[in-house]
Every structure is written in structure tokens, then in C-alpha cells.
XYZ file of C-alpha atoms in Angstrom:
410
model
C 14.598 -34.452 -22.236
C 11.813 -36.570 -20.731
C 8.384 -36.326 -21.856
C 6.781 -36.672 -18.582
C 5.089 -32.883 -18.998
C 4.367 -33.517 -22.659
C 0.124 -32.247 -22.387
C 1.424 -28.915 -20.198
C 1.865 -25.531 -22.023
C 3.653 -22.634 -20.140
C 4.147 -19.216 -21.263
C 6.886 -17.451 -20.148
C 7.763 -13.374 -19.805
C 11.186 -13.260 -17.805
C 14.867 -12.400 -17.647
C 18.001 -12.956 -16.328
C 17.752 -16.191 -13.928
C 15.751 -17.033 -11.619
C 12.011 -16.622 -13.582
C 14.052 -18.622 -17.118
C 15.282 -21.594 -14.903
C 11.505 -22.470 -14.058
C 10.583 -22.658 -17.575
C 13.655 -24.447 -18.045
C 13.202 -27.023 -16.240
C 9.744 -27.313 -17.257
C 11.374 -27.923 -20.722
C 13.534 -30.495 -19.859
C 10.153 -32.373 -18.258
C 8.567 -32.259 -21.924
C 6.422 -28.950 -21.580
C 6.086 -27.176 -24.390
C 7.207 -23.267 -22.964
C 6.415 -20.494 -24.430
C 9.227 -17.505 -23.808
C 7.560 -13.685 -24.934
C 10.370 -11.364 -24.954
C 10.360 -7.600 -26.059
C 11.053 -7.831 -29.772
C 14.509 -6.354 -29.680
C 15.567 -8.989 -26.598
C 14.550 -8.906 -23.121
C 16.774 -7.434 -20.732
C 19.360 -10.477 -20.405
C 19.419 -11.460 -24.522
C 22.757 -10.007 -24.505
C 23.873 -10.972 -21.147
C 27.580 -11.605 -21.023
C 29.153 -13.779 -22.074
C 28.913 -13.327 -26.050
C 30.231 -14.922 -28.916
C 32.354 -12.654 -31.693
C 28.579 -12.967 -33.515
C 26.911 -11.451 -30.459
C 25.166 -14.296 -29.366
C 24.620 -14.875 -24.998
C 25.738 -18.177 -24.032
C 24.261 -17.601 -20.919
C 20.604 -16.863 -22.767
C 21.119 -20.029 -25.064
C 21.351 -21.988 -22.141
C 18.945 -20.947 -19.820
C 16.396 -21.067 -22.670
C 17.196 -24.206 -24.079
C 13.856 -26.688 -25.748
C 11.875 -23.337 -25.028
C 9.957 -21.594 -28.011
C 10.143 -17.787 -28.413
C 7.788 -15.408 -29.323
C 9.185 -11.652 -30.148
C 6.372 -8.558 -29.599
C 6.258 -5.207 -28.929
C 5.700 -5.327 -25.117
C 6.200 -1.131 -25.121
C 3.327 -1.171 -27.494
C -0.386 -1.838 -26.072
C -0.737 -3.931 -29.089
C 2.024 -6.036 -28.637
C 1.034 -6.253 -24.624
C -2.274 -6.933 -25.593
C -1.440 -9.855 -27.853
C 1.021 -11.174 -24.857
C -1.659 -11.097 -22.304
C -4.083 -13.036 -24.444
C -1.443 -15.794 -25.042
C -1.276 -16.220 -21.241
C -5.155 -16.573 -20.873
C -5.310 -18.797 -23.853
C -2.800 -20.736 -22.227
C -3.749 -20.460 -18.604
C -0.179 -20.527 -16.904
C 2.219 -18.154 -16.958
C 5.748 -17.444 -15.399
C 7.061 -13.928 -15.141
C 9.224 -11.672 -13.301
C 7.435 -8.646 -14.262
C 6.603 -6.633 -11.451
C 2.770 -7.300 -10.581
C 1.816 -3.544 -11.274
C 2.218 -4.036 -14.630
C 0.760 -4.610 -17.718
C 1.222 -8.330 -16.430
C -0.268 -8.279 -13.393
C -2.574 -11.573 -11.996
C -5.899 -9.242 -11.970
C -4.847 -8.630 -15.895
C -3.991 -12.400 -16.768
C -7.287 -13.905 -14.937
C -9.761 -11.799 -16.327
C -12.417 -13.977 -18.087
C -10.000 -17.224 -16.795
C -10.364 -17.301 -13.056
C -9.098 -20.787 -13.011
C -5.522 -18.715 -14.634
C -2.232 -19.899 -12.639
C 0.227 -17.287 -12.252
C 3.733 -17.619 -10.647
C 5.763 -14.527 -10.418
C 9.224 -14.034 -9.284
C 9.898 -10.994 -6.957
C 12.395 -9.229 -4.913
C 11.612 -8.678 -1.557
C 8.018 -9.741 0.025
C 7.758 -6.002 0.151
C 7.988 -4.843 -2.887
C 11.523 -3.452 -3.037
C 13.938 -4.366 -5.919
C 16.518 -7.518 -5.067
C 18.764 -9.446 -7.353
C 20.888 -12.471 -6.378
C 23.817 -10.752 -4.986
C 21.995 -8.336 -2.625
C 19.503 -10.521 -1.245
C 22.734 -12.571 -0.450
C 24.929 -9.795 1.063
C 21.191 -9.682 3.520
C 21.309 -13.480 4.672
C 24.508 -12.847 6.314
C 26.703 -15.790 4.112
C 29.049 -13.416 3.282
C 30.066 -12.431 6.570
C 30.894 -15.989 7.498
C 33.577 -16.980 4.449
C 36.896 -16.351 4.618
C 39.668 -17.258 6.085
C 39.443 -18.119 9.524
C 42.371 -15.492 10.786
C 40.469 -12.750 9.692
C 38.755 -10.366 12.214
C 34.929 -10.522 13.038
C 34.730 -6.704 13.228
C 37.625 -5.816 10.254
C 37.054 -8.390 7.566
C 35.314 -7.880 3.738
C 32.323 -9.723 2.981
C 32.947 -12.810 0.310
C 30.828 -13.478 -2.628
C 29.772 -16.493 -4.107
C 30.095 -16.389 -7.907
C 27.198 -18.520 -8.128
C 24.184 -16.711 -8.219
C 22.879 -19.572 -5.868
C 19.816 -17.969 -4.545
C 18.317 -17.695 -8.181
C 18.958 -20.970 -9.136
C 17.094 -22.446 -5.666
C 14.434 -19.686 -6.743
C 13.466 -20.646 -9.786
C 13.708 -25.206 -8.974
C 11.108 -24.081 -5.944
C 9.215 -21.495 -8.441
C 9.280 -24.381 -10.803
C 7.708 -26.693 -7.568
C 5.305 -24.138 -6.836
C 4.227 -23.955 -10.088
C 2.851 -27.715 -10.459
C 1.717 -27.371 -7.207
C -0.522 -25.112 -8.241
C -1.905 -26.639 -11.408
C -2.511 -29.941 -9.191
C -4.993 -27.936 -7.313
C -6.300 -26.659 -9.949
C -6.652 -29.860 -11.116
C -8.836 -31.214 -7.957
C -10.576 -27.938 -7.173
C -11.047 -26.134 -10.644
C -9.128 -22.788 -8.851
C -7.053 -20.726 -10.405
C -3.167 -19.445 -7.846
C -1.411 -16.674 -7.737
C 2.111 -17.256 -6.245
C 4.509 -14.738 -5.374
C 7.815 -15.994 -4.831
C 9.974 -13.184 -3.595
C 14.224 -13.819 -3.960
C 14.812 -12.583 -0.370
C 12.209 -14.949 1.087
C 14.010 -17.904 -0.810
C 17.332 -16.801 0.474
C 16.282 -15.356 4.027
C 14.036 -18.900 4.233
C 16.751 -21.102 3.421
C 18.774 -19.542 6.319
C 16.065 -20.018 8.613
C 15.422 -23.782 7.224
C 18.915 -24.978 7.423
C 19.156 -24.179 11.242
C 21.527 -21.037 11.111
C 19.181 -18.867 12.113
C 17.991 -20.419 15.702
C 21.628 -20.797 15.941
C 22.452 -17.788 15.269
C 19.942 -16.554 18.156
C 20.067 -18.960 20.529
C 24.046 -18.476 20.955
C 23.339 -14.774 20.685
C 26.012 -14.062 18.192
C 27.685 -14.775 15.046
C 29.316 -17.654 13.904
C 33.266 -17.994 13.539
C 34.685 -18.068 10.067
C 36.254 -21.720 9.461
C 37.788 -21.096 6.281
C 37.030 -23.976 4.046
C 36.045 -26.826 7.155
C 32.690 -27.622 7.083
C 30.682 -26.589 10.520
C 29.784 -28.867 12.996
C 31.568 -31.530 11.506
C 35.045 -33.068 9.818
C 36.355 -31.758 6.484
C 38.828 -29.516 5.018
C 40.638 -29.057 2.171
C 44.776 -30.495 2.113
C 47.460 -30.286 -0.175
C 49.456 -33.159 -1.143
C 52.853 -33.859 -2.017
C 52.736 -32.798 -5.493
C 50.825 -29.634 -4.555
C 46.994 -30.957 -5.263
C 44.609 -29.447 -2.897
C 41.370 -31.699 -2.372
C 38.303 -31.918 -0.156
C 37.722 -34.309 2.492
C 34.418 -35.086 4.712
C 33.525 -37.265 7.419
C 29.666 -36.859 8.201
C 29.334 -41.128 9.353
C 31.456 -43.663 11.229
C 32.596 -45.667 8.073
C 33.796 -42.035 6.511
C 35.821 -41.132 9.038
C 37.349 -45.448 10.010
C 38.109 -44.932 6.003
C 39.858 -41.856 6.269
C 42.326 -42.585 9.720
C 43.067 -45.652 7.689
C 43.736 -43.807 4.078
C 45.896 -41.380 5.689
C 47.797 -44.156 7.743
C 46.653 -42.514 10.965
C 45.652 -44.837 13.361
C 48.308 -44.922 15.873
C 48.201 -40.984 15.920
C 44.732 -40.215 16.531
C 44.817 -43.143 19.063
C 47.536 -41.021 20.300
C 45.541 -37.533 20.712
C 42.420 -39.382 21.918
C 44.184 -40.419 25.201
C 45.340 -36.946 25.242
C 42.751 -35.505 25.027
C 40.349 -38.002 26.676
C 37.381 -38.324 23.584
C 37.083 -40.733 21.268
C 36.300 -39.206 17.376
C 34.795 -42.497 16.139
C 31.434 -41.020 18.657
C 30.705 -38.647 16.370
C 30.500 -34.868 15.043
C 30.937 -33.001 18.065
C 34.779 -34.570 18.862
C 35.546 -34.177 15.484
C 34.390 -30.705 15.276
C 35.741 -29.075 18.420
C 39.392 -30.586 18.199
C 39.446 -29.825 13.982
C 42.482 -27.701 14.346
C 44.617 -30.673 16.159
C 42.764 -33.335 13.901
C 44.246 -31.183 10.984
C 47.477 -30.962 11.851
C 47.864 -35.056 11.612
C 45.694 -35.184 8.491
C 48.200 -32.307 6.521
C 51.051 -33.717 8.014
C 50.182 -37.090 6.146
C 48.825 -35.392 2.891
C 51.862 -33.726 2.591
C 53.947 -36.933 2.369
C 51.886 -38.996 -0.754
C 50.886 -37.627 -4.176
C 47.539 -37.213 -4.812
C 46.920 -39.966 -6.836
C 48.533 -42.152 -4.405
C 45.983 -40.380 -1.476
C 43.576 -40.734 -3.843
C 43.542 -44.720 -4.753
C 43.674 -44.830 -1.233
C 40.847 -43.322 -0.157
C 39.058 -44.426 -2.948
C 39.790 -48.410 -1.377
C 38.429 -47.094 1.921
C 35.362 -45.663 0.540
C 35.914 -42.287 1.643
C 34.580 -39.318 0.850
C 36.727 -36.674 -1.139
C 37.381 -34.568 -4.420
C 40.210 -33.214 -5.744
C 39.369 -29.307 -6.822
C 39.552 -28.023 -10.180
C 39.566 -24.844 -12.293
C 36.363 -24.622 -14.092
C 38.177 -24.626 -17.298
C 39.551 -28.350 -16.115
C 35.604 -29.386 -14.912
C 34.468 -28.524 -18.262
C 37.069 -30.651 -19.555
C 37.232 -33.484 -17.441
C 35.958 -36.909 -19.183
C 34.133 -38.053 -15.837
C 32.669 -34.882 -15.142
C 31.190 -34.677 -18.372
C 32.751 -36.600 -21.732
C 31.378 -39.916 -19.794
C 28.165 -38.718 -17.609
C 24.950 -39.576 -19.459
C 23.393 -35.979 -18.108
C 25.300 -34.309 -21.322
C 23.992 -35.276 -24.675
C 25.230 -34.176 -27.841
C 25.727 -30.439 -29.042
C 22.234 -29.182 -30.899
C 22.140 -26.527 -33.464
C 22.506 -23.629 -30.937
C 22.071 -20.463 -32.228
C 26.015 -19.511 -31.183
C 26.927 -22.427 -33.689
C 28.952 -22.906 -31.207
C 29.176 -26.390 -30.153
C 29.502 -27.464 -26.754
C 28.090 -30.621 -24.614
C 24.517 -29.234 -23.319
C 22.610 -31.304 -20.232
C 19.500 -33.390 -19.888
C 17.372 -33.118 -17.288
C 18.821 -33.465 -13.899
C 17.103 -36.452 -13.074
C 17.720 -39.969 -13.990
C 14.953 -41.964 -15.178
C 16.387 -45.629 -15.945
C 13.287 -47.017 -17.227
C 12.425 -43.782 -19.207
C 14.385 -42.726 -22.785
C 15.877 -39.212 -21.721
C 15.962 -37.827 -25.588
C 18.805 -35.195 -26.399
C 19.375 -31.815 -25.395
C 17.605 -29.310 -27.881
C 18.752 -25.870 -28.887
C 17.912 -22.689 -27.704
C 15.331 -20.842 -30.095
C 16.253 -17.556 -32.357
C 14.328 -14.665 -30.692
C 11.029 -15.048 -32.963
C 11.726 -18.332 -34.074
C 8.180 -19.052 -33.219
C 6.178 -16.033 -33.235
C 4.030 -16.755 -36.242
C 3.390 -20.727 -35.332
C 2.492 -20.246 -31.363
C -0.381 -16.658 -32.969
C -1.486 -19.291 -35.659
C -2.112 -22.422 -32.763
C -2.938 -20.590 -29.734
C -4.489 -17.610 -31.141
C -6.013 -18.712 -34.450
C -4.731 -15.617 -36.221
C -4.314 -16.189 -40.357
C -1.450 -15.617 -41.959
C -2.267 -12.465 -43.248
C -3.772 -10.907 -39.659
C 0.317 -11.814 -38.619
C 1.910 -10.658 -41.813
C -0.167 -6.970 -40.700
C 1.130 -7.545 -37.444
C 4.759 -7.803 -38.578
C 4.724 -5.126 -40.631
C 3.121 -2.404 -38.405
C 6.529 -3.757 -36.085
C 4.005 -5.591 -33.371
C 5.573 -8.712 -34.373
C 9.084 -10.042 -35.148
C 10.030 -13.169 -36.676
C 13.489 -15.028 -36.132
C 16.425 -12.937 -35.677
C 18.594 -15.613 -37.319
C 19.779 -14.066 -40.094
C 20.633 -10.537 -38.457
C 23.222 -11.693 -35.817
């Protein structure tokens, strides 16, 4: 955890992905961030996956180095006190819906410099989550195997919810983006960040969509090559699938000589008249041809004989793995410097956790910390932020506006 955002405070009212991941990585920067949840849990405390003592591992991770504060947000009390930690603060994350008790006009009254980022569904107002917004952008129309039918063939899902993860690094941009303004010009943002935008945006950034209307139609499946240029997935002789890719010159000289295929593609460039060493395009159109040879080879070597191979070209390639085997795998993880050890998580379970995502050789990362308990903080961020005593919260907690740490009843 770098320290880099040590002097910002965020507070946070969110669930499920996309709205947590900003504060997360917020966290992992050094802010100090706030999460206000609905004293019994927010809507994704017992998300699954749980442990046998009911504990998310998908909430301890999300909300990892964050403190929590637990309120009644049904009561105006408890929304009252949340509101005032936002002003008091003057940035907060949400994914409430802005007609709510949450709403910009709410948080920037009496603080007009207030920064507000809140995640949303679609621009227009309508409800989205990861997976619809997805089945809109048209992705999973394009994945499959390449034999199946345009007009016959079932959509394919990602199991990553991809679109919240990109939504909450850019809601996580947009959100120092705004406090540098504020910095300059003493103005106060409020930034709407709808989920379909971020997924029907990336479409449109990446290039699909002018493709997609310029050659007025869709785009073939391909299976598992990658479009517009060289790489598939092969089996080897011991039955290892891997991925291969050739985006440059030296990737693909590396791989013809890995796979011991120089004489062969020499072979189907005089056939064919092209030479694949010019780029992309060759590569691309004559893929099914190109991998015939490259199976045909892979099928003859073990992997780890492919692999040291390609590994003295300096190619481009990874073998694929269960998840179960990632989590595992000393390279992956046991040896990469982005895990740290296991913190006290509230789970007790113990498990490698990650540092930020960026490397900062000159900088001391620090170690993962824990998740909070839902509470754990409740009475120290009142006492600093709103100056309440000790008795005002003790009222507070008994009339059932407050809750402390739920440690002890899990």
C-alpha cells in the first residue's frame, strides 16, 4: 500500500463492484476511505462466496485498508448523520441512485466546492449491472466457436464482470480529476459515470464500432484467434493447450523458428504469393493455413519442450490454467511482489491478498491490510469527523442509529 494519497479522505456509500473498486484503489494509494453501509450490511455484505462463518470473500476483498461505518440509512437519522459525513469530508463515492437521499443537490448544500462521483446504469436512468450492459455492447455475439452460425448461435458470457472493474479504475480517474480542479479553481464536480457508457464507450474506443459500420455488418466469430492479427491457442503432445501471439516482426521470426517452421511457411508463402514477416494483414487472412503448420508442430513436442523453446526465441505465449492452478502457481503469485502477506481478515481465513497494482521501485509498497468488521469504525470516524462525544454516540447506538463492529456476532 503506497502512501502517495495519504492527506485525501473519501467517503464511500456503495455495493457490489464497480462503486467499491474506486475506493479500493484509492486505499491502496494511502487514502484513508470511509465505507457507510446500512447497519445490517449493504446489499453485497453477503455476496457469495461465504465462509462456513458467513463471512463474503468477495466483500473482504473489495473493501480491503477501507474503514466502515454501520448506520441506519432507512432511518432519517441515520441518513442524516451519513450525509453530514460526506460534507464534512467533501468527496464522496456512491452508487446510490441520484434521487435519493444521496443525491449531489443533498451532499453540496452549504459545500459547493463538494465532489461527488456516482456510479450509474445507463446515461438514462434505467437500471444496468455488468452482465446486461454487456449482453448490449454486442461481445457476446462475437465468442464462440468459429463453426457456429451467425443467425443460430447463443450468446457467451464472460465470467468476469469486466465492465465493472474498467468502471470503477476510470470512476477512480475521474475522481482525482475532479479534486485537481478543485484544487486550481476552488469548484466543486458532479460526475456521473453510467456502466453502459463505460462498456458502450469502450466499444466505440477500441475501433469495433466504425468497424462494425463501415463494413456494414457483424464480425465473424474466430474462436479463440485474436482479430486482425496471429494467435491461437494449440495443444501439445502431452495434451497442454497454450496461447500464442505475434503482434511484431521479432514475435512472429521467434515463433517460425520455435516451432521449427521455416522451410514450411517458406513453402506456403510461394504458394500463396505473400510474405507473413510484412505484417498483420498476411498473417490474419491466411490464419486457418498458418494454423494448420503451427498444430501440426505443437502436436509433436511436449509443452515444456515448446515452451523452453519459445522462451529462447523470445516469443510471446502462456500456457492456460484452471483458476484453482493460477491461485496456486509460485510465479503467478508465491514469487510476485504484488501479493504480500495474509492480514487479519475478518474470514480468518488466510490467503495471499495484493498491493497496489503499480510498482513503485523507489517507493516502500507496505503490506496488504484487512478488510474492516462492518462498524469497526463507526464510533472513531463520528468522534474525528463529526466531533460527537462519547456519550452523543453511545445515545446513538442505543436508539439502533448506530452499530459498532459486527465481530463478535458472525
Amino acid at each position: 500500500m503506497y502512501q502517495l494519497l495519504s492527506d485525501l479522505s473519501v467517503i464511500e456509500v456503495s455495493s457490489f463492484v464497480a462503486s467499491p473498486t474506486i475506493g479500493l484503489y484509492c486505499a491502496q494509494m494511502g487514502a484513508e476511505v470511509i465505507r457507510v453501509d446500512h447497519k445490517a450490511g449493504g446489499l453485497d455484505y453477503d455476496r457469495y462466496m461465504l465462509t462456513k462463518e458467513g463471512r463474503s470473500l468477495s466483500w473482504e476483498n473489495l473493501n480491503r485498508a477501507k474503514k466502515s461505518v454501520a448506520l441506519d440509512l432507512r432511518s432519517g437519522e441515520g441518513r442524516e448523520l451519513c450525509v453530514e459525513l460526506a460534507r464534512k469530508t467533501g468527496q464522496c463515492v456512491t452508487n446510490l441512485p441520484e434521487k435519493s437521499f444521496l443525491s449531489h443537490v443533498a451532499l453540496s448544500d452549504g459545500r459547493p466546492d463538494m465532489v461527488s462521483v456516482r456510479i450509474m446504469g445507463w446515461h438514462d436512468g434505467r437500471q444496468a449491472m455488468d452482465f446486461t450492459v454487456n449482453a448490449a455492447s454486442g461481445y457476446p455475439l462475437m465468442c464462440g466457436p468459429e463453426d457456429w452460425g451467425m443467425a443460430t448461435a447463443p450468446p457467451v458470457n464472460q465470467v468476469l464482470p469486466a465492465w465493472d472493474f474498467i468502471t470503477g479504475a476510470y470512476g477512480a480517474f475521474a475522481l482525482l480529476a475532479a479534486l485537481r480542479h478543485r484544487d486550481t479553481s476552488g469548484e466543486g464536480s458532479e460526475v456521473r459515470i453510467p456502466l453502459g457508457d463505460v462498456a458502450i464507450g469502450t466499444m466505440a474506443n477500441s475501433g469495433s464500432m466504425a468497424e462494425m459500420l463501415y463494413r456494414g455488418a457483424d464480425r465473424e466469430r474466430l474462436g479463440n484467434a485474436i482479430w486482425g492479427a496471429f494467435g491461437r491457442d494449440f495443444r501439445s503432445l502431452d495434451n497442454q493447450r497454450f496461447m500464442v501471439a505475434a503482434l511484431t516482426p521479432k514475435q512472429w521470426d521467434g515463433l517460425v523458428a520455435a516451432f521449427g517452421l521455416t522451410e514450411e511457411i517458406a513453402a506456403l508463402e510461394g504458394e500463396l504469393g505473400v510474405r507473413f514477416a510484412d505484417g498483420d494483414r498476411p498473417r490474419f487472412e491466411h490464419r486457418h493455413r498458418l494454423f494448420d503448420l503451427f498444430q501440426q508442430a505443437a502436436g509433436q513436442h511436449d509443452y515444456d519442450d515448446l515452451a523452453a523453446r519459445m522462451s529462447e526465441h523470445g516469443c510471446t505465449f502462456e500456457r492456460y490454467r484452471t483458476m484453482h492452478e493460477a491461485a496456486n502457481d509460485p510465479v503467478l503469485v508465491g514469487e510476485n511482489p504484488l501479493f504480500g502477506p495474509s492480514p487479519a481478515n475478518p474470514s480468518g481465513f488466510e490467503y495471499p491478498a495484493t498491493r497496489s497494482f503499480a510498482n513503485m521501485p523507489e517507493k516502500q509498497a507496505g503490506d496488504p491490510a484487512p478488510a474492516p468488521y462492518l462498524g469497526q469504525h463507526s464510533e472513531e470516524v463520528l468522534v474525528e469527523r463529526l466531533g460527537l462525544s462519547s456519550g452523543a454516540i453511545g445515545k446513538l447506538v442505543d436508539a439502533g442509529t448506530v452499530a459498532l463492529s459486527d465481530k463478535e456476532t458472525r
